């Protein structure tokens, strides 16, 4: 019997090769977890920004709709200052739309952050924080386009309602943002000449 002088070939991995493979696999897993952590932090930041943007958009929409629906009511004079306004609207935020509802929008500061507070009627309240805003104030534009810090203006003839109500906001980064709502209906009370016929 003749023996083959060639040694038998080994199959499989040596201990050193196995350690190298495990080291590379461990590095890949560590990089994967690091990327996953970065992705989760980025996703949380985007969600937070998205939530803030949605809240800001909703606040602007509610304010604009509420003010667009203002109506002139002789028994309830519209009054406005830089930090508060009081009137009657047909487009309330928290009540059924169409009916005349007394509303009060006011600006309050809590822990250095301005908030918009809405009161409708006697029992409905809504607190809306103004994110990224350092200061906010209302202003009122008459039909000639002149701005007033209060309504009714101190001097001169004026309509019952302003033509436009503005909310001016100074942002934390030094920029400014203005929300404007044009009063959509009549700005003065009107009388029906035929009212006496129905009484």
Coordinates of N, CA, C and O in Angstrom, one line a residue:
X1 N 0.8 -1.2 0.0 CA 0.0 0.0 0.0 C 0.9 1.2 0.0 O 1.8 1.3 0.8
X2 N 0.6 2.1 -0.9 CA 1.4 3.3 -1.0 C 0.6 4.5 -0.4 O -0.6 4.7 -0.6
X3 N 1.3 5.2 0.5 CA 0.6 6.3 1.2 C 0.9 7.6 0.5 O 2.0 7.8 -0.1
X4 N -0.1 8.5 0.6 CA 0.1 9.8 -0.1 C 0.9 10.7 0.8 O 0.5 10.9 2.0
X5 N 2.0 11.2 0.3 CA 2.8 12.1 1.2 C 2.2 13.4 1.5 O 2.6 14.2 2.4
X6 N 1.2 13.8 0.7 CA 0.6 15.2 0.9 C -0.3 15.2 2.2 O -1.1 14.2 2.4
X7 N -0.1 16.2 3.0 CA -1.0 16.3 4.2 C -2.5 16.6 3.8 O -2.7 17.1 2.7
X8 N -3.3 16.2 4.6 CA -4.8 16.4 4.4 C -5.1 17.9 4.5 O -4.6 18.6 5.4
X9 N -5.9 18.4 3.6 CA -6.3 19.9 3.6 C -7.3 20.1 4.8 O -8.2 19.3 5.0
X10 N -7.1 21.2 5.4 CA -8.1 21.5 6.5 C -9.3 22.2 6.0 O -9.3 22.9 5.0
X11 N -10.4 21.9 6.6 CA -11.7 22.5 6.2 C -12.2 23.3 7.4 O -12.0 22.9 8.5
X12 N -12.8 24.5 7.1 CA -13.3 25.4 8.2 C -12.4 26.5 8.5 O -11.4 26.8 7.8
X13 N -12.7 27.2 9.6 CA -11.9 28.4 9.9 C -11.0 28.1 11.1 O -11.4 27.4 12.0
X14 N -9.9 28.8 11.1 CA -9.0 28.6 12.3 C -9.6 29.6 13.3 O -10.4 30.4 13.1
X15 N -9.0 29.5 14.5 CA -9.4 30.3 15.6 C -9.2 31.8 15.3 O -10.0 32.6 15.6
X16 N -8.1 32.1 14.7 CA -7.7 33.5 14.4 C -8.7 34.0 13.4 O -9.1 35.2 13.5
X17 N -9.0 33.3 12.4 CA -9.9 33.7 11.3 C -11.3 34.0 12.0 O -12.0 34.9 11.6
X18 N -11.7 33.1 12.8 CA -13.0 33.2 13.5 C -13.1 34.5 14.3 O -14.0 35.2 14.3
X19 N -11.9 34.8 15.0 CA -11.9 36.1 15.8 C -12.0 37.3 15.0 O -12.6 38.3 15.3
X20 N -11.3 37.3 13.8 CA -11.4 38.4 12.9 C -12.8 38.6 12.4 O -13.3 39.7 12.3
X21 N -13.5 37.5 12.0 CA -14.8 37.6 11.5 C -15.8 38.2 12.6 O -16.6 39.0 12.4
X22 N -15.6 37.7 13.8 CA -16.4 38.2 14.9 C -16.1 39.7 15.2 O -17.1 40.4 15.5
X23 N -14.9 40.1 15.1 CA -14.5 41.5 15.3 C -15.2 42.4 14.3 O -15.8 43.4 14.6
X24 N -15.1 42.0 13.0 CA -15.8 42.7 12.0 C -17.3 42.8 12.1 O -17.9 43.8 12.0
X25 N -17.9 41.7 12.5 CA -19.3 41.6 12.7 C -19.7 42.5 13.9 O -20.7 43.2 13.8
X26 N -18.9 42.5 15.0 CA -19.2 43.3 16.1 C -19.1 44.8 15.8 O -19.9 45.6 16.2
X27 N -18.1 45.2 14.9 CA -18.0 46.6 14.5 C -19.2 47.0 13.7 O -19.8 48.1 13.8
X28 N -19.7 46.1 12.8 CA -20.8 46.4 11.9 C -22.1 46.6 12.8 O -22.9 47.5 12.6
X29 N -22.3 45.7 13.8 CA -23.4 45.9 14.7 C -23.4 47.2 15.5 O -24.4 47.9 15.6
X30 N -22.2 47.5 16.0 CA -22.0 48.8 16.7 C -22.3 50.0 15.9 O -23.0 50.9 16.3
X31 N -21.8 50.0 14.6 CA -22.2 51.1 13.7 C -23.6 51.1 13.4 O -24.2 52.2 13.3
X32 N -24.3 50.0 13.3 CA -25.7 49.9 13.0 C -26.5 50.5 14.2 O -27.4 51.3 14.0
X33 N -26.1 50.2 15.4 CA -26.8 50.7 16.6 C -26.6 52.2 16.7 O -27.5 53.0 17.1
X34 N -25.4 52.7 16.4 CA -25.1 54.1 16.4 C -26.0 54.8 15.4 O -26.5 55.9 15.7
X35 N -26.1 54.3 14.2 CA -26.9 54.9 13.1 C -28.4 54.9 13.5 O -29.1 55.9 13.3
X36 N -28.8 53.8 14.2 CA -30.2 53.7 14.6 C -30.5 54.8 15.7 O -31.5 55.4 15.7
X37 N -29.5 55.0 16.6 CA -29.7 56.0 17.6 C -29.8 57.4 17.0 O -30.6 58.2 17.4
X38 N -28.9 57.7 16.0 CA -28.9 59.0 15.4 C -30.3 59.1 14.6 O -30.9 60.2 14.7
X39 N -30.7 58.1 14.0 CA -32.0 58.2 13.3 C -33.1 58.4 14.2 O -34.0 59.2 13.9
X40 N -33.1 57.8 15.4 CA -34.2 58.0 16.4 C -34.2 59.4 16.9 O -35.3 60.0 17.1
X41 N -33.0 59.9 17.2 CA -32.9 61.3 17.7 C -33.4 62.3 16.6 O -34.1 63.2 16.9
X42 N -33.0 62.1 15.3 CA -33.4 62.9 14.2 C -34.9 62.8 14.0 O -35.6 63.9 13.8
X43 N -35.5 61.6 14.1 CA -36.9 61.4 14.0 C -37.7 62.1 15.1 O -38.7 62.8 14.8
X44 N -37.2 62.1 16.3 CA -37.8 62.7 17.4 C -37.8 64.3 17.2 O -38.8 64.9 17.5
X45 N -36.7 64.8 16.8 CA -36.6 66.2 16.5 C -37.5 66.7 15.4 O -38.2 67.7 15.5
X46 N -37.6 65.9 14.3 CA -38.5 66.2 13.2 C -40.0 66.2 13.7 O -40.8 67.0 13.4
X47 N -40.3 65.2 14.5 CA -41.7 65.0 15.0 C -42.0 66.2 15.9 O -43.1 66.8 15.9
X48 N -41.0 66.6 16.7 CA -41.3 67.8 17.6 C -41.5 69.1 16.8 O -42.4 69.8 17.1
X49 N -40.6 69.3 15.8 CA -40.8 70.5 14.9 C -42.1 70.4 14.2 O -42.8 71.4 14.1
X50 N -42.5 69.2 13.7 CA -43.7 69.0 12.9 C -44.9 69.3 13.8 O -45.9 70.0 13.4
X51 N -44.8 68.8 15.1 CA -45.9 69.1 16.0 C -46.1 70.6 16.3 O -47.2 71.1 16.4
X52 N -44.9 71.3 16.5 CA -45.0 72.7 16.8 C -45.6 73.5 15.6 O -46.4 74.4 15.7
X53 N -45.1 73.1 14.4 CA -45.7 73.7 13.2 C -47.2 73.5 13.0 O -47.9 74.4 12.7
X54 N -47.6 72.3 13.3 CA -49.0 72.0 13.2 C -49.8 72.8 14.3 O -50.9 73.3 14.0
X55 N -49.3 72.9 15.5 CA -50.0 73.7 16.5 C -50.0 75.2 16.1 O -51.0 75.8 16.3
X56 N -48.9 75.7 15.6 CA -48.9 77.1 15.2 C -49.9 77.3 14.1 O -50.6 78.3 14.1
X57 N -49.9 76.5 13.1 CA -50.9 76.6 12.0 C -52.3 76.5 12.4 O -53.1 77.3 12.0
X58 N -52.6 75.6 13.4 CA -53.9 75.5 13.9 C -54.3 76.8 14.7 O -55.4 77.3 14.6
X59 N -53.4 77.3 15.5 CA -53.7 78.5 16.3 C -54.0 79.7 15.4 O -54.9 80.4 15.6
X60 N -53.1 79.8 14.3 CA -53.4 80.9 13.4 C -54.7 80.8 12.7 O -55.4 81.8 12.5
X61 N -55.1 79.6 12.3 CA -56.3 79.3 11.6 C -57.5 79.6 12.5 O -58.5 80.3 12.1
X62 N -57.5 79.2 13.8 CA -58.6 79.4 14.7 C -58.7 80.9 15.0 O -59.8 81.5 15.0
X63 N -57.6 81.6 15.2 CA -57.7 83.1 15.4 C -58.2 83.8 14.2 O -59.2 84.6 14.4
X64 N -57.8 83.5 13.0 CA -58.2 84.2 11.8 C -59.7 83.9 11.6 O -60.5 84.8 11.3
X65 N -60.1 82.7 11.7 CA -61.6 82.4 11.5 C -62.4 83.1 12.5 O -63.5 83.6 12.1
X66 N -62.0 83.0 13.7 CA -62.8 83.7 14.8 C -63.0 85.1 14.6 O -64.0 85.7 14.8
X67 N -61.9 85.8 14.1 CA -61.9 87.2 13.9 C -62.6 87.6 12.6 O -63.3 88.7 12.5
X68 N -62.5 86.8 11.6 CA -63.2 87.0 10.3 C -64.7 87.0 10.5 O -65.5 87.7 9.8
X69 N -65.2 86.3 11.5 CA -66.6 86.2 11.8 C -67.2 87.2 12.7 O -68.3 87.1 13.1
X70 N -66.4 88.2 13.1 CA -66.8 89.3 14.0 C -68.0 90.0 13.3 O -68.0 90.3 12.1
X71 N -69.0 90.3 14.1 CA -70.2 91.1 13.7 C -70.4 92.3 14.6 O -70.1 92.2 15.8
X72 N -70.9 93.4 14.0 CA -71.2 94.5 14.8 C -72.5 94.4 15.6 O -73.6 94.2 14.9
X73 N -72.5 94.4 16.9 CA -73.7 94.3 17.7 C -73.8 95.5 18.6 O -72.8 95.8 19.3
X74 N -74.8 96.3 18.4 CA -74.9 97.5 19.2 C -74.8 97.3 20.7 O -74.2 98.1 21.4
X75 N -75.4 96.2 21.2 CA -75.4 96.0 22.7 C -74.0 95.6 23.2 O -73.7 95.6 24.4
X76 N -73.1 95.1 22.3 CA -71.8 94.6 22.7 C -70.7 95.3 21.8 O -70.4 94.9 20.8
X77 N -70.2 96.4 22.3 CA -69.2 97.2 21.6 C -67.9 96.4 21.5 O -67.5 95.8 22.4
X78 N -67.3 96.4 20.3 CA -66.1 95.8 20.1 C -65.0 96.6 20.7 O -64.9 97.8 20.5
X79 N -64.2 96.0 21.6 CA -63.1 96.7 22.2 C -61.8 95.9 22.0 O -61.8 94.7 22.2
X80 N -60.7 96.7 21.7 CA -59.4 96.0 21.5 C -58.3 96.9 22.1 O -58.3 98.1 21.9
X81 N -57.3 96.2 22.7 CA -56.1 96.8 23.1 C -54.9 96.0 22.6 O -55.2 95.0 21.8
X82 N -53.7 96.3 23.0 CA -52.6 95.5 22.5 C -52.5 94.1 23.0 O -52.0 93.2 22.4
X83 N -53.2 93.9 24.2 CA -53.1 92.6 24.8 C -54.5 91.8 24.9 O -54.5 90.7 25.4
X84 N -55.6 92.5 24.4 CA -56.9 91.8 24.6 C -57.9 92.4 23.6 O -57.8 93.6 23.3
X85 N -58.8 91.6 23.1 CA -59.9 92.1 22.3 C -61.2 91.4 22.7 O -61.1 90.2 23.1
X86 N -62.3 92.0 22.6 CA -63.6 91.5 23.0 C -64.6 91.9 22.0 O -64.7 93.0 21.6
X87 N -65.3 90.9 21.5 CA -66.3 91.1 20.4 C -67.3 90.0 20.3 O -67.3 89.1 21.2
X88 N -68.1 90.0 19.3 CA -69.1 88.9 19.0 C -68.8 88.3 17.6 O -68.6 89.1 16.7
X89 N -68.7 87.0 17.6 CA -68.4 86.3 16.3 C -69.5 85.3 15.9 O -70.2 84.8 16.8
X90 N -69.6 85.0 14.7 CA -70.5 83.9 14.2 C -69.7 82.7 13.9 O -70.2 81.7 13.5
X91 N -68.3 82.8 14.1 CA -67.4 81.6 13.8 C -66.6 81.3 15.1 O -65.4 81.4 15.1
X92 N -67.3 80.9 16.1 CA -66.5 80.5 17.3 C -65.7 79.2 17.1 O -66.0 78.4 16.2
X93 N -64.7 79.1 17.9 CA -63.8 77.9 17.8 C -64.4 76.7 18.5 O -64.4 75.6 18.0
X94 N -65.0 76.9 19.7 CA -65.4 75.8 20.5 C -66.9 75.6 20.5 O -67.4 74.7 21.2
X95 N -67.7 76.5 19.9 CA -69.1 76.4 19.9 C -69.6 76.1 18.5 O -68.9 76.1 17.6
X96 N -70.9 75.9 18.4 CA -71.5 75.7 17.1 C -71.5 77.0 16.3 O -71.8 78.1 16.8
X97 N -71.1 76.9 15.0 CA -70.9 78.1 14.2 C -72.3 78.6 13.7 O -73.2 77.8 13.5
X98 N -72.3 79.9 13.5 CA -73.6 80.5 13.0 C -74.3 81.4 14.0 O -74.8 82.4 13.7
X99 N -74.2 81.0 15.3 CA -74.9 81.8 16.3 C -73.9 82.8 16.8 O -72.7 82.6 16.8
X100 N -74.4 83.9 17.3 CA -73.6 85.0 17.8 C -73.0 84.6 19.2 O -73.8 84.2 20.1
X101 N -71.7 84.6 19.3 CA -71.0 84.1 20.5 C -70.0 85.2 20.9 O -69.2 85.7 20.1
X102 N -70.1 85.6 22.2 CA -69.1 86.6 22.7 C -67.8 85.9 22.9 O -67.7 84.8 23.5
X103 N -66.7 86.5 22.3 CA -65.4 86.0 22.4 C -64.4 87.0 23.0 O -64.6 88.2 22.9
X104 N -63.4 86.5 23.7 CA -62.3 87.3 24.2 C -61.0 86.6 23.9 O -60.8 85.5 24.4
X105 N -60.2 87.3 23.1 CA -58.8 86.8 22.8 C -57.9 87.7 23.7 O -58.0 88.9 23.6
X106 N -57.0 87.1 24.4 CA -56.0 87.8 25.2 C -54.6 87.2 25.1 O -54.5 86.0 24.9
X107 N -53.6 88.0 25.4 CA -52.2 87.5 25.4 C -51.7 87.6 26.8 O -51.8 88.6 27.5
X108 N -51.3 86.4 27.3 CA -50.7 86.3 28.6 C -49.4 85.7 28.6 O -49.1 84.9 27.7
X109 N -48.5 86.0 29.5 CA -47.2 85.5 29.5 C -47.1 84.5 30.7 O -47.4 84.9 31.8
X110 N -46.6 83.3 30.4 CA -46.4 82.3 31.5 C -45.0 81.7 31.3 O -44.7 81.2 30.3
X111 N -44.2 81.9 32.4 CA -42.8 81.5 32.4 C -42.0 82.1 31.2 O -41.2 81.4 30.5
X112 N -42.3 83.3 30.8 CA -41.6 84.0 29.7 C -42.1 83.6 28.3 O -41.6 84.1 27.3
X113 N -43.1 82.7 28.2 CA -43.7 82.3 26.9 C -45.1 82.9 26.7 O -46.0 82.6 27.5
X114 N -45.3 83.7 25.7 CA -46.6 84.2 25.4 C -47.6 83.1 25.1 O -47.3 82.2 24.4
X115 N -48.8 83.3 25.6 CA -49.9 82.4 25.3 C -51.1 83.2 24.8 O -51.3 84.3 25.2
X116 N -51.8 82.6 23.8 CA -53.1 83.2 23.4 C -54.2 82.5 24.2 O -54.3 81.2 24.2
X117 N -55.0 83.2 24.9 CA -56.1 82.6 25.7 C -57.4 83.0 25.0 O -57.6 84.2 24.7
X118 N -58.3 82.1 24.8 CA -59.6 82.3 24.1 C -60.7 82.0 25.2 O -60.7 80.9 25.7
X119 N -61.6 82.9 25.4 CA -62.8 82.7 26.2 C -64.0 82.8 25.2 O -64.1 83.9 24.6
X120 N -64.8 81.8 25.2 CA -66.1 81.9 24.5 C -67.3 81.8 25.4 O -67.3 80.8 26.2
X121 N -68.2 82.7 25.3 CA -69.3 82.7 26.3 C -68.8 82.8 27.7 O -67.9 83.6 28.0
X122 N -69.4 82.0 28.6 CA -69.0 82.1 30.0 C -68.2 80.9 30.5 O -67.6 81.0 31.5
X123 N -68.2 79.8 29.7 CA -67.6 78.6 30.3 C -66.6 77.9 29.4 O -65.9 76.9 29.8
X124 N -66.3 78.4 28.2 CA -65.4 77.7 27.3 C -64.1 78.5 27.3 O -64.1 79.7 27.0
X125 N -63.0 77.8 27.5 CA -61.6 78.5 27.5 C -60.7 77.6 26.8 O -60.7 76.3 26.8
X126 N -59.7 78.2 26.1 CA -58.7 77.5 25.4 C -57.4 78.3 25.5 O -57.3 79.5 25.3
X127 N -56.3 77.5 25.9 CA -55.0 78.1 26.1 C -54.0 77.6 25.0 O -53.8 76.4 24.8
X128 N -53.5 78.6 24.2 CA -52.7 78.2 23.0 C -51.3 78.9 23.2 O -51.2 80.1 23.0
X129 N -50.3 78.1 23.5 CA -48.9 78.7 23.6 C -48.4 79.1 22.2 O -48.7 78.5 21.2
X130 N -47.7 80.3 22.2 CA -47.0 80.8 20.9 C -45.6 80.4 21.0 O -44.7 81.1 21.5
X131 N -45.2 79.3 20.4 CA -43.9 78.7 20.4 C -42.9 79.6 19.6 O -43.2 80.1 18.5
X132 N -41.7 79.9 20.2 CA -40.7 80.6 19.6 C -41.0 82.1 19.5 O -40.3 82.9 18.8
X133 N -42.0 82.6 20.3 CA -42.3 84.0 20.3 C -41.9 84.6 21.6 O -42.1 84.1 22.7
X134 N -41.2 85.8 21.5 CA -40.8 86.5 22.7 C -41.8 87.6 23.2 O -42.0 87.8 24.3
X135 N -42.5 88.2 22.2 CA -43.5 89.2 22.5 C -44.6 89.2 21.4 O -44.3 89.0 20.3
X136 N -45.8 89.4 21.8 CA -46.9 89.4 20.9 C -47.9 90.6 21.3 O -48.0 90.9 22.5
X137 N -48.5 91.2 20.3 CA -49.5 92.2 20.6 C -50.5 92.4 19.4 O -50.1 92.1 18.2
X138 N -51.7 92.8 19.7 CA -52.7 93.0 18.7 C -52.6 94.5 18.2 O -52.1 95.4 18.9
X139 N -53.0 94.6 16.9 CA -53.1 96.0 16.3 C -54.4 96.0 15.4 O -54.8 94.9 15.0
X140 N -54.9 97.1 15.1 CA -56.2 97.3 14.4 C -56.0 98.2 13.3 O -55.5 99.3 13.5
X141 N -56.4 97.8 12.1 CA -56.3 98.7 10.9 C -57.7 99.2 10.5 O -58.7 98.4 10.5
X142 N -57.8 100.5 10.3 CA -59.1 101.0 9.9 C -59.2 100.9 8.3 O -58.3 100.4 7.7
X143 N -60.3 101.4 7.8 CA -60.6 101.2 6.4 C -59.6 102.0 5.5 O -59.5 101.7 4.3
X144 N -59.0 103.0 6.1 CA -58.0 103.8 5.3 C -56.6 103.1 5.3 O -55.7 103.6 4.7
X145 N -56.4 102.1 6.1 CA -55.1 101.4 6.2 C -54.2 101.9 7.3 O -53.1 101.5 7.4
X146 N -54.8 102.7 8.2 CA -54.0 103.2 9.3 C -54.1 102.3 10.5 O -55.1 101.8 10.8
X147 N -52.9 102.0 11.1 CA -52.8 101.1 12.3 C -53.1 101.8 13.6 O -52.7 103.0 13.7
X148 N -53.8 101.2 14.5 CA -54.1 101.7 15.8 C -53.7 100.7 16.8 O -53.9 99.5 16.6
X149 N -53.3 101.1 18.0 CA -52.9 100.2 19.1 C -54.2 99.8 19.9 O -54.1 98.9 20.6
X150 N -55.3 100.5 19.7 CA -56.5 100.2 20.4 C -57.7 100.4 19.5 O -57.6 101.2 18.5
X151 N -58.8 99.8 19.8 CA -60.0 100.0 19.1 C -61.2 100.1 20.1 O -61.3 99.3 20.9
X152 N -62.0 101.1 20.0 CA -62.0 102.2 19.0 C -60.9 103.2 19.2 O -60.3 103.3 20.3
X153 N -60.4 103.8 18.1 CA -59.3 104.8 18.2 C -59.7 105.9 19.1 O -60.9 106.2 19.3
X154 N -58.7 106.6 19.6 CA -59.0 107.7 20.6 C -59.7 108.9 19.9 O -60.6 109.4 20.5
X155 N -59.3 109.2 18.7 CA -59.9 110.4 18.1 C -60.5 110.1 16.8 O -60.1 109.2 16.1
X156 N -61.5 110.9 16.4 CA -62.0 110.7 15.0 C -63.2 109.8 14.9 O -63.5 109.0 15.8
X157 N -63.8 109.8 13.7 CA -64.9 108.9 13.5 C -64.3 107.6 13.1 O -63.3 107.4 12.4
X158 N -65.0 106.5 13.5 CA -64.6 105.2 13.2 C -65.7 104.2 13.1 O -66.8 104.5 13.5
X159 N -65.5 103.1 12.4 CA -66.5 102.1 12.3 C -66.6 101.3 13.6 O -65.7 101.4 14.5
X160 N -67.7 100.6 13.8 CA -67.8 99.7 15.0 C -66.7 98.7 15.1 O -66.2 98.4 16.1
X161 N -66.4 98.1 13.9 CA -65.3 97.1 13.8 C -64.2 97.6 13.0 O -64.4 98.3 12.0
X162 N -62.9 97.2 13.3 CA -61.8 97.5 12.4 C -61.9 96.8 11.1 O -62.7 95.8 11.0
X163 N -61.2 97.2 10.1 CA -61.2 96.5 8.8 C -60.4 95.2 8.9 O -60.7 94.2 8.4
X164 N -59.2 95.3 9.7 CA -58.3 94.2 9.8 C -57.8 94.1 11.3 O -57.6 95.2 11.9
X165 N -57.7 92.9 11.8 CA -57.1 92.7 13.1 C -55.8 92.0 12.9 O -55.8 91.0 12.2
X166 N -54.7 92.5 13.5 CA -53.4 91.9 13.3 C -52.8 91.4 14.6 O -53.0 92.1 15.6
X167 N -52.1 90.3 14.6 CA -51.4 89.8 15.8 C -49.9 89.9 15.3 O -49.4 89.0 14.5
X168 N -49.2 90.8 15.9 CA -47.8 91.0 15.6 C -46.9 90.2 16.6 O -47.2 90.4 17.8
X169 N -46.0 89.4 16.1 CA -45.2 88.6 17.0 C -43.7 88.8 16.7 O -43.2 88.7 15.6
X170 N -43.0 89.1 17.8 CA -41.5 89.2 17.7 C -41.0 87.8 18.1 O -41.2 87.3 19.2
X171 N -40.2 87.2 17.2 CA -39.7 85.9 17.4 C -38.4 85.9 18.3 O -37.7 86.9 18.4
X172 N -38.1 84.7 18.8 CA -36.9 84.6 19.7 C -35.6 84.9 18.9 O -34.6 85.4 19.4
X173 N -35.6 84.6 17.6 CA -34.4 84.9 16.7 C -34.3 86.3 16.2 O -33.5 86.6 15.4
X174 N -35.2 87.2 16.6 CA -35.2 88.6 16.2 C -36.1 88.9 15.0 O -36.3 90.1 14.7
X175 N -36.6 87.9 14.3 CA -37.5 88.2 13.2 C -38.9 88.5 13.7 O -39.2 88.4 14.9
X176 N -39.8 88.9 12.7 CA -41.2 89.2 13.1 C -42.1 88.4 12.2 O -41.8 88.1 11.1
X177 N -43.3 88.1 12.8 CA -44.3 87.4 12.1 C -45.6 88.1 12.4 O -45.9 88.5 13.5
X178 N -46.4 88.3 11.4 CA -47.7 88.9 11.5 C -48.8 88.1 11.0 O -48.8 87.6 9.9
X179 N -49.8 87.8 11.8 CA -51.1 87.2 11.4 C -52.1 88.2 11.2 O -52.3 89.1 12.1
X180 N -52.9 88.2 10.1 CA -53.9 89.2 9.9 C -55.2 88.5 9.5 O -55.2 87.5 8.8
X181 N -56.3 89.1 10.0 CA -57.6 88.6 9.7 C -58.5 89.8 9.3 O -58.7 90.7 10.1
X182 N -59.0 89.7 8.1 CA -59.9 90.7 7.6 C -61.3 90.4 8.0 O -61.8 89.3 7.9
X183 N -62.0 91.4 8.5 CA -63.4 91.3 8.9 C -64.2 91.1 7.7 O -64.2 91.9 6.8
X184 N -64.9 90.0 7.6 CA -65.6 89.6 6.3 C -67.0 90.3 6.1 O -67.4 90.5 5.0
X185 N -67.6 90.6 7.2 CA -69.0 91.2 7.0 C -69.0 92.7 7.2 O -68.0 93.4 7.0
X186 N -70.2 93.2 7.5 CA -70.4 94.6 7.8 C -69.6 95.0 9.0 O -69.5 94.3 10.0
X187 N -69.0 96.2 9.0 CA -68.3 96.7 10.1 C -69.1 97.6 11.0 O -68.6 98.1 12.1
X188 N -70.4 97.9 10.6 CA -71.2 98.8 11.4 C -72.6 98.1 11.6 O -73.1 97.4 10.6
X189 N -73.3 98.3 12.7 CA -74.6 97.7 12.8 C -75.6 98.4 11.8 O -75.4 99.5 11.4
X190 N -76.5 97.6 11.4 CA -77.5 98.2 10.4 C -78.9 97.9 11.0 O -79.1 97.0 11.7
X191 N -79.8 98.8 10.6 CA -81.2 98.6 11.1 C -82.0 98.3 9.9 O -81.8 98.7 8.7
X192 N -83.0 97.4 10.1 CA -83.9 97.0 9.1 C -85.1 98.0 9.1 O -85.8 98.1 10.1
X193 N -85.3 98.7 8.0 CA -86.3 99.7 8.0 C -87.7 99.1 8.1 O -88.7 99.8 8.4
X194 N -87.8 97.8 7.9 CA -89.1 97.2 8.0 C -89.4 96.4 9.3 O -90.3 95.7 9.5
X195 N -88.5 96.6 10.3 CA -88.6 95.9 11.6 C -89.9 96.2 12.3 O -90.5 95.4 12.9
X196 N -90.4 97.5 12.2 CA -91.6 97.9 12.9 C -92.8 97.1 12.4 O -93.8 96.9 13.1
X197 N -92.7 96.7 11.1 CA -93.9 96.0 10.5 C -94.1 94.6 11.1 O -95.2 94.1 11.1
X198 N -93.0 94.1 11.7 CA -93.1 92.7 12.3 C -93.5 92.7 13.7 O -93.8 91.7 14.3
X199 N -93.5 93.9 14.4 CA -93.8 93.9 15.8 C -95.2 94.1 16.1 O -96.0 94.5 15.3

